[in-house]
PDB file of N, CA, C and O in Angstrom:
ATOM      1  N   GLU S   1      15.052 -13.287   7.850  1.00  0.00           N
ATOM      2  CA  GLU S   1      15.123 -12.463   6.621  1.00  0.00           C
ATOM      3  C   GLU S   1      15.532 -10.938   6.762  1.00  0.00           C
ATOM      4  O   GLU S   1      15.807 -10.198   5.942  1.00  0.00           O
ATOM      5  N   GLY S   2      15.506 -10.553   8.196  1.00  0.00           N
ATOM      6  CA  GLY S   2      15.855  -9.166   8.487  1.00  0.00           C
ATOM      7  C   GLY S   2      17.112  -8.738   8.109  1.00  0.00           C
ATOM      8  O   GLY S   2      17.368  -7.513   7.846  1.00  0.00           O
ATOM      9  N   SER S   3      18.152  -9.625   7.992  1.00  0.00           N
ATOM     10  CA  SER S   3      19.475  -9.169   7.592  1.00  0.00           C
ATOM     11  C   SER S   3      19.871  -9.348   6.212  1.00  0.00           C
ATOM     12  O   SER S   3      20.816  -9.174   5.640  1.00  0.00           O
ATOM     13  N   VAL S   4      18.735  -9.656   5.419  1.00  0.00           N
ATOM     14  CA  VAL S   4      18.877  -9.917   3.864  1.00  0.00           C
ATOM     15  C   VAL S   4      18.026  -8.803   3.278  1.00  0.00           C
ATOM     16  O   VAL S   4      16.824  -8.506   3.719  1.00  0.00           O
ATOM     17  N   ARG S   5      18.711  -8.072   2.345  1.00  0.00           N
ATOM     18  CA  ARG S   5      18.019  -7.031   1.539  1.00  0.00           C
ATOM     19  C   ARG S   5      16.660  -7.497   1.001  1.00  0.00           C
ATOM     20  O   ARG S   5      16.585  -8.620   0.391  1.00  0.00           O
ATOM     21  N   GLU S   6      15.716  -6.494   0.982  1.00  0.00           N
ATOM     22  CA  GLU S   6      14.421  -6.774   0.403  1.00  0.00           C
ATOM     23  C   GLU S   6      14.493  -7.303  -0.942  1.00  0.00           C
ATOM     24  O   GLU S   6      13.857  -8.175  -1.277  1.00  0.00           O
ATOM     25  N   GLU S   7      15.314  -6.683  -1.728  1.00  0.00           N
ATOM     26  CA  GLU S   7      15.456  -6.965  -3.296  1.00  0.00           C
ATOM     27  C   GLU S   7      15.966  -8.340  -3.341  1.00  0.00           C
ATOM     28  O   GLU S   7      15.654  -9.145  -4.269  1.00  0.00           O
ATOM     29  N   ASP S   8      16.862  -8.880  -2.467  1.00  0.00           N
ATOM     30  CA  ASP S   8      17.467 -10.189  -2.486  1.00  0.00           C
ATOM     31  C   ASP S   8      16.268 -11.258  -2.152  1.00  0.00           C
ATOM     32  O   ASP S   8      16.121 -12.339  -2.698  1.00  0.00           O
ATOM     33  N   CYS S   9      15.574 -10.829  -0.965  1.00  0.00           N
ATOM     34  CA  CYS S   9      14.407 -11.832  -0.626  1.00  0.00           C
ATOM     35  C   CYS S   9      13.456 -12.045  -1.772  1.00  0.00           C
ATOM     36  O   CYS S   9      12.785 -13.103  -1.682  1.00  0.00           O
ATOM     37  N   ALA S  10      13.230 -11.013  -2.576  1.00  0.00           N
ATOM     38  CA  ALA S  10      12.356 -11.198  -3.720  1.00  0.00           C
ATOM     39  C   ALA S  10      12.774 -12.267  -4.916  1.00  0.00           C
ATOM     40  O   ALA S  10      12.050 -12.507  -5.710  1.00  0.00           O
ATOM     41  N   THR S  11      13.865 -12.588  -4.793  1.00  0.00           N
ATOM     42  CA  THR S  11      14.452 -13.376  -5.887  1.00  0.00           C
ATOM     43  C   THR S  11      14.132 -14.940  -5.658  1.00  0.00           C
ATOM     44  O   THR S  11      13.872 -15.446  -4.635  1.00  0.00           O
ATOM     45  N   ALA S  12      14.083 -15.549  -6.823  1.00  0.00           N
ATOM     46  CA  ALA S  12      13.593 -17.020  -6.771  1.00  0.00           C
ATOM     47  C   ALA S  12      14.669 -17.825  -6.083  1.00  0.00           C
ATOM     48  O   ALA S  12      14.476 -18.788  -5.362  1.00  0.00           O
ATOM     49  N   ALA S  13      16.008 -17.426  -6.284  1.00  0.00           N
ATOM     50  CA  ALA S  13      17.105 -18.173  -5.576  1.00  0.00           C
ATOM     51  C   ALA S  13      16.904 -18.166  -4.118  1.00  0.00           C
ATOM     52  O   ALA S  13      17.129 -19.095  -3.352  1.00  0.00           O
ATOM     53  N   TRP S  14      16.672 -16.866  -3.546  1.00  0.00           N
ATOM     54  CA  TRP S  14      16.394 -16.687  -2.065  1.00  0.00           C
ATOM     55  C   TRP S  14      15.209 -17.547  -1.546  1.00  0.00           C
ATOM     56  O   TRP S  14      15.345 -18.178  -0.601  1.00  0.00           O
ATOM     57  N   ARG S  15      14.111 -17.465  -2.237  1.00  0.00           N
ATOM     58  CA  ARG S  15      13.014 -18.129  -1.890  1.00  0.00           C
ATOM     59  C   ARG S  15      13.162 -19.689  -1.742  1.00  0.00           C
ATOM     60  O   ARG S  15      12.874 -20.385  -0.891  1.00  0.00           O
ATOM     61  N   ALA S  16      13.813 -20.239  -2.887  1.00  0.00           N
ATOM     62  CA  ALA S  16      14.154 -21.734  -2.768  1.00  0.00           C
ATOM     63  C   ALA S  16      15.063 -22.031  -1.747  1.00  0.00           C
ATOM     64  O   ALA S  16      14.969 -23.005  -1.064  1.00  0.00           O
ATOM     65  N   PHE S  17      16.180 -21.092  -1.401  1.00  0.00           N
ATOM     66  CA  PHE S  17      17.061 -21.411  -0.397  1.00  0.00           C
ATOM     67  C   PHE S  17      16.422 -21.506   0.955  1.00  0.00           C
ATOM     68  O   PHE S  17      16.526 -22.336   1.756  1.00  0.00           O
ATOM     69  N   VAL S  18      15.643 -20.511   1.278  1.00  0.00           N
ATOM     70  CA  VAL S  18      14.868 -20.386   2.572  1.00  0.00           C
ATOM     71  C   VAL S  18      13.887 -21.370   2.818  1.00  0.00           C
ATOM     72  O   VAL S  18      13.759 -21.745   3.970  1.00  0.00           O
ATOM     73  N   ALA S  19      13.476 -21.958   1.715  1.00  0.00           N
ATOM     74  CA  ALA S  19      12.369 -22.908   1.867  1.00  0.00           C
ATOM     75  C   ALA S  19      13.109 -24.268   2.417  1.00  0.00           C
ATOM     76  O   ALA S  19      12.527 -24.986   3.166  1.00  0.00           O
ATOM     77  N   ALA S  20      14.385 -24.384   2.043  1.00  0.00           N
ATOM     78  CA  ALA S  20      15.042 -25.610   2.456  1.00  0.00           C
ATOM     79  C   ALA S  20      15.881 -25.335   3.708  1.00  0.00           C
ATOM     80  O   ALA S  20      16.154 -26.284   4.291  1.00  0.00           O
ATOM     81  N   HIS S  21      16.246 -24.017   4.020  1.00  0.00           N
ATOM     82  CA  HIS S  21      16.947 -23.672   5.176  1.00  0.00           C
ATOM     83  C   HIS S  21      16.270 -22.545   5.817  1.00  0.00           C
ATOM     84  O   HIS S  21      16.874 -21.425   5.834  1.00  0.00           O
ATOM     85  N   PRO S  22      15.177 -22.699   6.542  1.00  0.00           N
ATOM     86  CA  PRO S  22      14.450 -21.499   6.930  1.00  0.00           C
ATOM     87  C   PRO S  22      15.099 -20.756   8.067  1.00  0.00           C
ATOM     88  O   PRO S  22      14.798 -19.570   8.233  1.00  0.00           O
ATOM     89  N   ASP S  23      16.003 -21.291   8.786  1.00  0.00           N
ATOM     90  CA  ASP S  23      16.730 -20.741   9.845  1.00  0.00           C
ATOM     91  C   ASP S  23      18.195 -19.877   9.527  1.00  0.00           C
ATOM     92  O   ASP S  23      18.723 -19.320  10.243  1.00  0.00           O
ATOM     93  N   ALA S  24      18.389 -20.140   8.248  1.00  0.00           N
ATOM     94  CA  ALA S  24      19.769 -19.695   7.757  1.00  0.00           C
ATOM     95  C   ALA S  24      19.736 -18.094   7.520  1.00  0.00           C
ATOM     96  O   ALA S  24      18.857 -17.637   7.013  1.00  0.00           O
ATOM     97  N   VAL S  25      20.706 -17.496   8.002  1.00  0.00           N
ATOM     98  CA  VAL S  25      20.962 -15.996   7.762  1.00  0.00           C
ATOM     99  C   VAL S  25      22.478 -15.766   7.406  1.00  0.00           C
ATOM    100  O   VAL S  25      23.357 -16.591   7.739  1.00  0.00           O
ATOM    101  N   PRO S  26      22.745 -14.650   6.750  1.00  0.00           N
ATOM    102  CA  PRO S  26      24.058 -14.393   6.357  1.00  0.00           C
ATOM    103  C   PRO S  26      24.986 -14.024   7.624  1.00  0.00           C
ATOM    104  O   PRO S  26      24.401 -13.488   8.603  1.00  0.00           O
ATOM    105  N   PHE S  27      26.054 -14.577   7.763  1.00  0.00           N
ATOM    106  CA  PHE S  27      27.016 -14.367   8.776  1.00  0.00           C
ATOM    107  C   PHE S  27      28.278 -13.606   8.187  1.00  0.00           C
ATOM    108  O   PHE S  27      28.898 -14.117   7.312  1.00  0.00           O
ATOM    109  N   ALA S  28      28.669 -12.447   8.705  1.00  0.00           N
ATOM    110  CA  ALA S  28      29.807 -11.698   8.437  1.00  0.00           C
ATOM    111  C   ALA S  28      31.042 -12.516   8.946  1.00  0.00           C
ATOM    112  O   ALA S  28      31.105 -13.383   9.875  1.00  0.00           O
ATOM    113  N   PRO S  29      32.260 -12.363   8.358  1.00  0.00           N
ATOM    114  CA  PRO S  29      32.359 -11.177   7.156  1.00  0.00           C
ATOM    115  C   PRO S  29      32.302 -12.028   5.866  1.00  0.00           C
ATOM    116  O   PRO S  29      32.241 -13.215   5.725  1.00  0.00           O
ATOM    117  N   ALA S  30      31.963 -11.131   4.827  1.00  0.00           N
ATOM    118  CA  ALA S  30      31.937 -11.602   3.345  1.00  0.00           C
ATOM    119  C   ALA S  30      33.438 -11.897   2.995  1.00  0.00           C
ATOM    120  O   ALA S  30      34.383 -11.207   3.459  1.00  0.00           O
ATOM    121  N   ASP S  31      33.510 -12.930   2.149  1.00  0.00           N
ATOM    122  CA  ASP S  31      34.900 -13.193   1.712  1.00  0.00           C
ATOM    123  C   ASP S  31      35.082 -12.564   0.265  1.00  0.00           C
ATOM    124  O   ASP S  31      34.124 -12.765  -0.573  1.00  0.00           O
ATOM    125  N   PHE S  32      36.152 -11.953  -0.015  1.00  0.00           N
ATOM    126  CA  PHE S  32      36.490 -11.378  -1.341  1.00  0.00           C
ATOM    127  C   PHE S  32      36.847 -12.593  -2.324  1.00  0.00           C
ATOM    128  O   PHE S  32      37.596 -13.315  -1.905  1.00  0.00           O
ATOM    129  N   VAL S  33      36.019 -12.747  -3.358  1.00  0.00           N
ATOM    130  CA  VAL S  33      36.236 -13.838  -4.169  1.00  0.00           C
ATOM    131  C   VAL S  33      37.090 -13.558  -5.390  1.00  0.00           C
ATOM    132  O   VAL S  33      37.967 -14.348  -5.878  1.00  0.00           O
ATOM    133  N   GLY S  34      37.017 -12.352  -5.989  1.00  0.00           N
ATOM    134  CA  GLY S  34      37.766 -11.976  -7.148  1.00  0.00           C
ATOM    135  C   GLY S  34      37.170 -10.629  -7.745  1.00  0.00           C
ATOM    136  O   GLY S  34      36.187 -10.159  -7.291  1.00  0.00           O
ATOM    137  N   SER S  35      37.817 -10.295  -8.931  1.00  0.00           N
ATOM    138  CA  SER S  35      37.432  -9.009  -9.566  1.00  0.00           C
ATOM    139  C   SER S  35      37.638  -9.107 -10.951  1.00  0.00           C
ATOM    140  O   SER S  35      38.561  -9.975 -11.445  1.00  0.00           O
ATOM    141  N   THR S  36      36.926  -8.434 -11.812  1.00  0.00           N
ATOM    142  CA  THR S  36      37.166  -8.421 -13.275  1.00  0.00           C
ATOM    143  C   THR S  36      37.010  -6.935 -13.597  1.00  0.00           C
ATOM    144  O   THR S  36      36.305  -6.168 -13.056  1.00  0.00           O
ATOM    145  N   ALA S  37      37.632  -6.453 -14.683  1.00  0.00           N
ATOM    146  CA  ALA S  37      37.642  -5.149 -15.194  1.00  0.00           C
ATOM    147  C   ALA S  37      36.297  -5.089 -15.989  1.00  0.00           C
ATOM    148  O   ALA S  37      35.712  -5.966 -16.603  1.00  0.00           O
ATOM    149  N   THR S  38      35.690  -3.846 -15.939  1.00  0.00           N
ATOM    150  CA  THR S  38      34.502  -3.503 -16.819  1.00  0.00           C
ATOM    151  C   THR S  38      34.915  -2.794 -18.120  1.00  0.00           C
ATOM    152  O   THR S  38      36.067  -2.156 -18.049  1.00  0.00           O
ATOM    153  N   ASP S  39      34.094  -2.725 -18.981  1.00  0.00           N
ATOM    154  CA  ASP S  39      34.475  -1.996 -20.286  1.00  0.00           C
ATOM    155  C   ASP S  39      34.595  -0.579 -20.129  1.00  0.00           C
ATOM    156  O   ASP S  39      35.387  -0.020 -20.941  1.00  0.00           O
ATOM    157  N   ASP S  40      34.153   0.002 -19.104  1.00  0.00           N
ATOM    158  CA  ASP S  40      34.312   1.566 -18.895  1.00  0.00           C
ATOM    159  C   ASP S  40      35.541   2.003 -17.947  1.00  0.00           C
ATOM    160  O   ASP S  40      35.517   3.130 -17.440  1.00  0.00           O
ATOM    161  N   GLY S  41      36.387   0.946 -17.624  1.00  0.00           N
ATOM    162  CA  GLY S  41      37.427   1.194 -16.869  1.00  0.00           C
ATOM    163  C   GLY S  41      37.196   0.989 -15.403  1.00  0.00           C
ATOM    164  O   GLY S  41      38.142   1.272 -14.533  1.00  0.00           O
ATOM    165  N   GLY S  42      36.146   0.471 -15.021  1.00  0.00           N
ATOM    166  CA  GLY S  42      35.864   0.223 -13.613  1.00  0.00           C
ATOM    167  C   GLY S  42      36.135  -1.250 -13.288  1.00  0.00           C
ATOM    168  O   GLY S  42      36.920  -1.873 -13.804  1.00  0.00           O
ATOM    169  N   GLN S  43      35.619  -1.644 -12.089  1.00  0.00           N
ATOM    170  CA  GLN S  43      35.733  -3.104 -11.610  1.00  0.00           C
ATOM    171  C   GLN S  43      34.463  -3.715 -11.206  1.00  0.00           C
ATOM    172  O   GLN S  43      33.580  -3.038 -10.766  1.00  0.00           O
ATOM    173  N   ARG S  44      34.455  -4.960 -11.202  1.00  0.00           N
ATOM    174  CA  ARG S  44      33.228  -5.808 -10.734  1.00  0.00           C
ATOM    175  C   ARG S  44      33.874  -6.702  -9.734  1.00  0.00           C
ATOM    176  O   ARG S  44      34.632  -7.391  -9.908  1.00  0.00           O
ATOM    177  N   LEU S  45      33.484  -6.510  -8.453  1.00  0.00           N
ATOM    178  CA  LEU S  45      33.987  -7.221  -7.308  1.00  0.00           C
ATOM    179  C   LEU S  45      32.966  -8.180  -6.767  1.00  0.00           C
ATOM    180  O   LEU S  45      31.727  -7.937  -6.728  1.00  0.00           O
ATOM    181  N   LEU S  46      33.445  -9.356  -6.625  1.00  0.00           N
ATOM    182  CA  LEU S  46      32.672 -10.588  -6.147  1.00  0.00           C
ATOM    183  C   LEU S  46      32.895 -10.975  -4.882  1.00  0.00           C
ATOM    184  O   LEU S  46      34.018 -11.179  -4.469  1.00  0.00           O
ATOM    185  N   PHE S  47      31.880 -10.897  -3.913  1.00  0.00           N
ATOM    186  CA  PHE S  47      31.937 -11.372  -2.469  1.00  0.00           C
ATOM    187  C   PHE S  47      31.186 -12.553  -2.209  1.00  0.00           C
ATOM    188  O   PHE S  47      29.974 -12.663  -2.581  1.00  0.00           O
ATOM    189  N   SER S  48      31.493 -13.514  -1.327  1.00  0.00           N
ATOM    190  CA  SER S  48      30.661 -14.579  -0.872  1.00  0.00           C
ATOM    191  C   SER S  48      30.433 -14.443   0.706  1.00  0.00           C
ATOM    192  O   SER S  48      31.344 -14.174   1.407  1.00  0.00           O
ATOM    193  N   THR S  49      29.271 -14.471   1.064  1.00  0.00           N
ATOM    194  CA  THR S  49      28.839 -14.400   2.536  1.00  0.00           C
ATOM    195  C   THR S  49      28.244 -15.696   2.875  1.00  0.00           C
ATOM    196  O   THR S  49      27.199 -16.194   2.275  1.00  0.00           O
ATOM    197  N   PRO S  50      28.827 -16.406   4.028  1.00  0.00           N
ATOM    198  CA  PRO S  50      28.165 -17.680   4.461  1.00  0.00           C
ATOM    199  C   PRO S  50      26.787 -17.465   4.900  1.00  0.00           C
ATOM    200  O   PRO S  50      26.438 -16.354   5.569  1.00  0.00           O
ATOM    201  N   LEU S  51      25.933 -18.405   4.700  1.00  0.00           N
ATOM    202  CA  LEU S  51      24.594 -18.567   5.313  1.00  0.00           C
ATOM    203  C   LEU S  51      24.585 -19.749   6.226  1.00  0.00           C
ATOM    204  O   LEU S  51      24.762 -20.877   5.843  1.00  0.00           O
ATOM    205  N   LYS S  52      24.063 -19.510   7.449  1.00  0.00           N
ATOM    206  CA  LYS S  52      24.106 -20.620   8.372  1.00  0.00           C
ATOM    207  C   LYS S  52      22.965 -20.391   9.441  1.00  0.00           C
ATOM    208  O   LYS S  52      22.545 -19.158   9.553  1.00  0.00           O
ATOM    209  N   SER S  53      22.683 -21.286  10.284  1.00  0.00           N
ATOM    210  CA  SER S  53      21.558 -21.232  11.190  1.00  0.00           C
ATOM    211  C   SER S  53      22.110 -20.622  12.629  1.00  0.00           C
ATOM    212  O   SER S  53      21.341 -20.078  13.352  1.00  0.00           O
ATOM    213  N   CYS S  54      23.428 -20.815  12.819  1.00  0.00           N
ATOM    214  CA  CYS S  54      24.009 -20.309  14.202  1.00  0.00           C
ATOM    215  C   CYS S  54      25.411 -20.018  13.960  1.00  0.00           C
ATOM    216  O   CYS S  54      26.014 -20.507  12.902  1.00  0.00           O
ATOM    217  N   HIS S  55      26.147 -19.384  14.767  1.00  0.00           N
ATOM    218  CA  HIS S  55      27.510 -19.026  14.763  1.00  0.00           C
ATOM    219  C   HIS S  55      28.408 -20.212  14.541  1.00  0.00           C
ATOM    220  O   HIS S  55      29.298 -20.281  13.777  1.00  0.00           O
ATOM    221  N   ALA S  56      27.988 -21.295  15.397  1.00  0.00           N
ATOM    222  CA  ALA S  56      28.818 -22.468  15.395  1.00  0.00           C
ATOM    223  C   ALA S  56      28.518 -23.433  14.396  1.00  0.00           C
ATOM    224  O   ALA S  56      29.168 -24.553  14.207  1.00  0.00           O
ATOM    225  N   CYS S  57      27.293 -23.268  13.663  1.00  0.00           N
ATOM    226  CA  CYS S  57      26.830 -24.227  12.770  1.00  0.00           C
ATOM    227  C   CYS S  57      27.672 -24.284  11.410  1.00  0.00           C
ATOM    228  O   CYS S  57      28.208 -23.234  11.079  1.00  0.00           O
ATOM    229  N   ALA S  58      27.602 -25.365  10.779  1.00  0.00           N
ATOM    230  CA  ALA S  58      28.031 -25.516   9.352  1.00  0.00           C
ATOM    231  C   ALA S  58      27.389 -24.402   8.442  1.00  0.00           C
ATOM    232  O   ALA S  58      26.114 -24.294   8.692  1.00  0.00           O
ATOM    233  N   ASP S  59      28.142 -24.198   7.392  1.00  0.00           N
ATOM    234  CA  ASP S  59      27.429 -23.342   6.474  1.00  0.00           C
ATOM    235  C   ASP S  59      26.319 -24.110   5.652  1.00  0.00           C
ATOM    236  O   ASP S  59      26.490 -25.303   5.267  1.00  0.00           O
ATOM    237  N   ASP S  60      25.243 -23.349   5.452  1.00  0.00           N
ATOM    238  CA  ASP S  60      24.087 -24.052   4.619  1.00  0.00           C
ATOM    239  C   ASP S  60      24.267 -23.666   3.280  1.00  0.00           C
ATOM    240  O   ASP S  60      23.673 -24.303   2.419  1.00  0.00           O
ATOM    241  N   GLY S  61      24.975 -22.533   3.003  1.00  0.00           N
ATOM    242  CA  GLY S  61      25.193 -21.984   1.629  1.00  0.00           C
ATOM    243  C   GLY S  61      25.862 -20.761   1.750  1.00  0.00           C
ATOM    244  O   GLY S  61      26.483 -20.433   2.680  1.00  0.00           O
ATOM    245  N   ALA S  62      25.861 -20.011   0.662  1.00  0.00           N
ATOM    246  CA  ALA S  62      26.555 -18.779   0.652  1.00  0.00           C
ATOM    247  C   ALA S  62      25.889 -17.948  -0.380  1.00  0.00           C
ATOM    248  O   ALA S  62      25.417 -18.335  -1.552  1.00  0.00           O
ATOM    249  N   LEU S  63      25.737 -16.541  -0.060  1.00  0.00           N
ATOM    250  CA  LEU S  63      25.224 -15.507  -1.055  1.00  0.00           C
ATOM    251  C   LEU S  63      26.491 -15.111  -1.890  1.00  0.00           C
ATOM    252  O   LEU S  63      27.518 -14.708  -1.303  1.00  0.00           O
ATOM    253  N   LEU S  64      26.267 -14.990  -3.203  1.00  0.00           N
ATOM    254  CA  LEU S  64      27.360 -14.454  -4.014  1.00  0.00           C
ATOM    255  C   LEU S  64      26.765 -13.116  -4.475  1.00  0.00           C
ATOM    256  O   LEU S  64      25.774 -13.105  -5.227  1.00  0.00           O
ATOM    257  N   VAL S  65      27.469 -12.081  -4.225  1.00  0.00           N
ATOM    258  CA  VAL S  65      27.040 -10.787  -4.471  1.00  0.00           C
ATOM    259  C   VAL S  65      28.224 -10.042  -5.358  1.00  0.00           C
ATOM    260  O   VAL S  65      29.330 -10.071  -5.072  1.00  0.00           O
ATOM    261  N   ALA S  66      27.760  -9.350  -6.312  1.00  0.00           N
ATOM    262  CA  ALA S  66      28.666  -8.543  -7.295  1.00  0.00           C
ATOM    263  C   ALA S  66      28.388  -7.142  -6.959  1.00  0.00           C
ATOM    264  O   ALA S  66      27.221  -6.637  -6.944  1.00  0.00           O
ATOM    265  N   TYR S  67      29.490  -6.334  -6.917  1.00  0.00           N
ATOM    266  CA  TYR S  67      29.442  -4.766  -6.817  1.00  0.00           C
ATOM    267  C   TYR S  67      30.123  -4.304  -8.044  1.00  0.00           C
ATOM    268  O   TYR S  67      31.329  -4.740  -8.307  1.00  0.00           O
ATOM    269  N   THR S  68      29.534  -3.412  -8.818  1.00  0.00           N
ATOM    270  CA  THR S  68      30.161  -2.844 -10.046  1.00  0.00           C
ATOM    271  C   THR S  68      30.569  -1.368  -9.515  1.00  0.00           C
ATOM    272  O   THR S  68      29.761  -0.535  -9.035  1.00  0.00           O
ATOM    273  N   ILE S  69      31.795  -1.152  -9.718  1.00  0.00           N
ATOM    274  CA  ILE S  69      32.503   0.194  -9.247  1.00  0.00           C
ATOM    275  C   ILE S  69      32.919   0.923 -10.497  1.00  0.00           C
ATOM    276  O   ILE S  69      33.832   0.345 -11.224  1.00  0.00           O
ATOM    277  N   ASP S  70      32.674   2.085 -10.721  1.00  0.00           N
ATOM    278  CA  ASP S  70      33.129   2.816 -11.916  1.00  0.00           C
ATOM    279  C   ASP S  70      34.491   3.291 -11.626  1.00  0.00           C
ATOM    280  O   ASP S  70      35.177   3.107 -10.637  1.00  0.00           O
ATOM    281  N   LYS S  71      35.111   3.917 -12.700  1.00  0.00           N
ATOM    282  CA  LYS S  71      36.526   4.171 -12.524  1.00  0.00           C
ATOM    283  C   LYS S  71      36.908   5.287 -11.445  1.00  0.00           C
ATOM    284  O   LYS S  71      38.078   5.510 -11.137  1.00  0.00           O
ATOM    285  N   THR S  72      35.838   5.922 -11.080  1.00  0.00           N
ATOM    286  CA  THR S  72      36.031   7.061 -10.026  1.00  0.00           C
ATOM    287  C   THR S  72      35.999   6.335  -8.623  1.00  0.00           C
ATOM    288  O   THR S  72      36.193   7.180  -7.615  1.00  0.00           O
ATOM    289  N   GLY S  73      35.532   5.125  -8.496  1.00  0.00           N
ATOM    290  CA  GLY S  73      35.455   4.464  -7.202  1.00  0.00           C
ATOM    291  C   GLY S  73      34.056   4.491  -6.547  1.00  0.00           C
ATOM    292  O   GLY S  73      33.881   4.066  -5.482  1.00  0.00           O
ATOM    293  N   ILE S  74      33.057   4.876  -7.387  1.00  0.00           N
ATOM    294  CA  ILE S  74      31.642   4.926  -6.906  1.00  0.00           C
ATOM    295  C   ILE S  74      31.038   3.616  -7.294  1.00  0.00           C
ATOM    296  O   ILE S  74      31.089   3.114  -8.363  1.00  0.00           O
ATOM    297  N   VAL S  75      30.376   2.971  -6.187  1.00  0.00           N
ATOM    298  CA  VAL S  75      29.544   1.747  -6.488  1.00  0.00           C
ATOM    299  C   VAL S  75      28.314   2.138  -7.277  1.00  0.00           C
ATOM    300  O   VAL S  75      27.573   2.949  -6.868  1.00  0.00           O
ATOM    301  N   ARG S  76      28.195   1.508  -8.377  1.00  0.00           N
ATOM    302  CA  ARG S  76      27.155   1.824  -9.456  1.00  0.00           C
ATOM    303  C   ARG S  76      25.974   0.730  -9.223  1.00  0.00           C
ATOM    304  O   ARG S  76      24.888   0.929  -9.682  1.00  0.00           O
ATOM    305  N   GLU S  77      26.297  -0.461  -8.898  1.00  0.00           N
ATOM    306  CA  GLU S  77      25.325  -1.442  -8.822  1.00  0.00           C
ATOM    307  C   GLU S  77      25.667  -2.496  -7.769  1.00  0.00           C
ATOM    308  O   GLU S  77      26.949  -2.822  -7.574  1.00  0.00           O
ATOM    309  N   ARG S  78      24.704  -3.169  -7.264  1.00  0.00           N
ATOM    310  CA  ARG S  78      24.888  -4.278  -6.325  1.00  0.00           C
ATOM    311  C   ARG S  78      23.958  -5.373  -6.773  1.00  0.00           C
ATOM    312  O   ARG S  78      22.890  -4.995  -7.010  1.00  0.00           O
ATOM    313  N   LYS S  79      24.489  -6.512  -6.965  1.00  0.00           N
ATOM    314  CA  LYS S  79      23.541  -7.537  -7.519  1.00  0.00           C
ATOM    315  C   LYS S  79      23.776  -8.915  -6.875  1.00  0.00           C
ATOM    316  O   LYS S  79      24.944  -9.376  -6.855  1.00  0.00           O
ATOM    317  N   LEU S  80      22.688  -9.661  -6.428  1.00  0.00           N
ATOM    318  CA  LEU S  80      22.809 -10.891  -5.915  1.00  0.00           C
ATOM    319  C   LEU S  80      22.852 -11.845  -7.142  1.00  0.00           C
ATOM    320  O   LEU S  80      22.043 -11.825  -7.998  1.00  0.00           O
ATOM    321  N   LEU S  81      24.064 -12.563  -7.250  1.00  0.00           N
ATOM    322  CA  LEU S  81      24.171 -13.392  -8.457  1.00  0.00           C
ATOM    323  C   LEU S  81      23.536 -14.759  -8.249  1.00  0.00           C
ATOM    324  O   LEU S  81      22.929 -15.199  -9.201  1.00  0.00           O
ATOM    325  N   THR S  82      23.720 -15.466  -7.058  1.00  0.00           N
ATOM    326  CA  THR S  82      23.176 -16.590  -6.918  1.00  0.00           C
ATOM    327  C   THR S  82      23.499 -16.951  -5.356  1.00  0.00           C
ATOM    328  O   THR S  82      24.107 -16.303  -4.604  1.00  0.00           O
ATOM    329  N   ILE S  83      22.840 -18.089  -4.959  1.00  0.00           N
ATOM    330  CA  ILE S  83      22.992 -18.734  -3.817  1.00  0.00           C
ATOM    331  C   ILE S  83      23.461 -20.157  -3.955  1.00  0.00           C
ATOM    332  O   ILE S  83      22.829 -20.839  -4.753  1.00  0.00           O
ATOM    333  N   LYS S  84      24.738 -20.444  -3.431  1.00  0.00           N
ATOM    334  CA  LYS S  84      25.207 -21.863  -3.658  1.00  0.00           C
ATOM    335  C   LYS S  84      25.300 -22.649  -2.449  1.00  0.00           C
ATOM    336  O   LYS S  84      25.216 -21.947  -1.277  1.00  0.00           O
TER     337      LYS S  84
END
């Protein structure tokens, strides 16, 4: 869990995932999934990061994280959406 943010470790989604996959950790790189415009002229960017037990192992799941960026390019929010 050392490579997972503390606020993500506190979520029910992470606790359920780690109970089923205790050795899985995020492996870079994150993949860009897509973006949507926000009401204030910014963007919400979605990234997926694989979770696995070792570099050569199959993926056990993926962290889906959204970043909200305002129209000036500043990241205003980072949120773990789910683990799939």
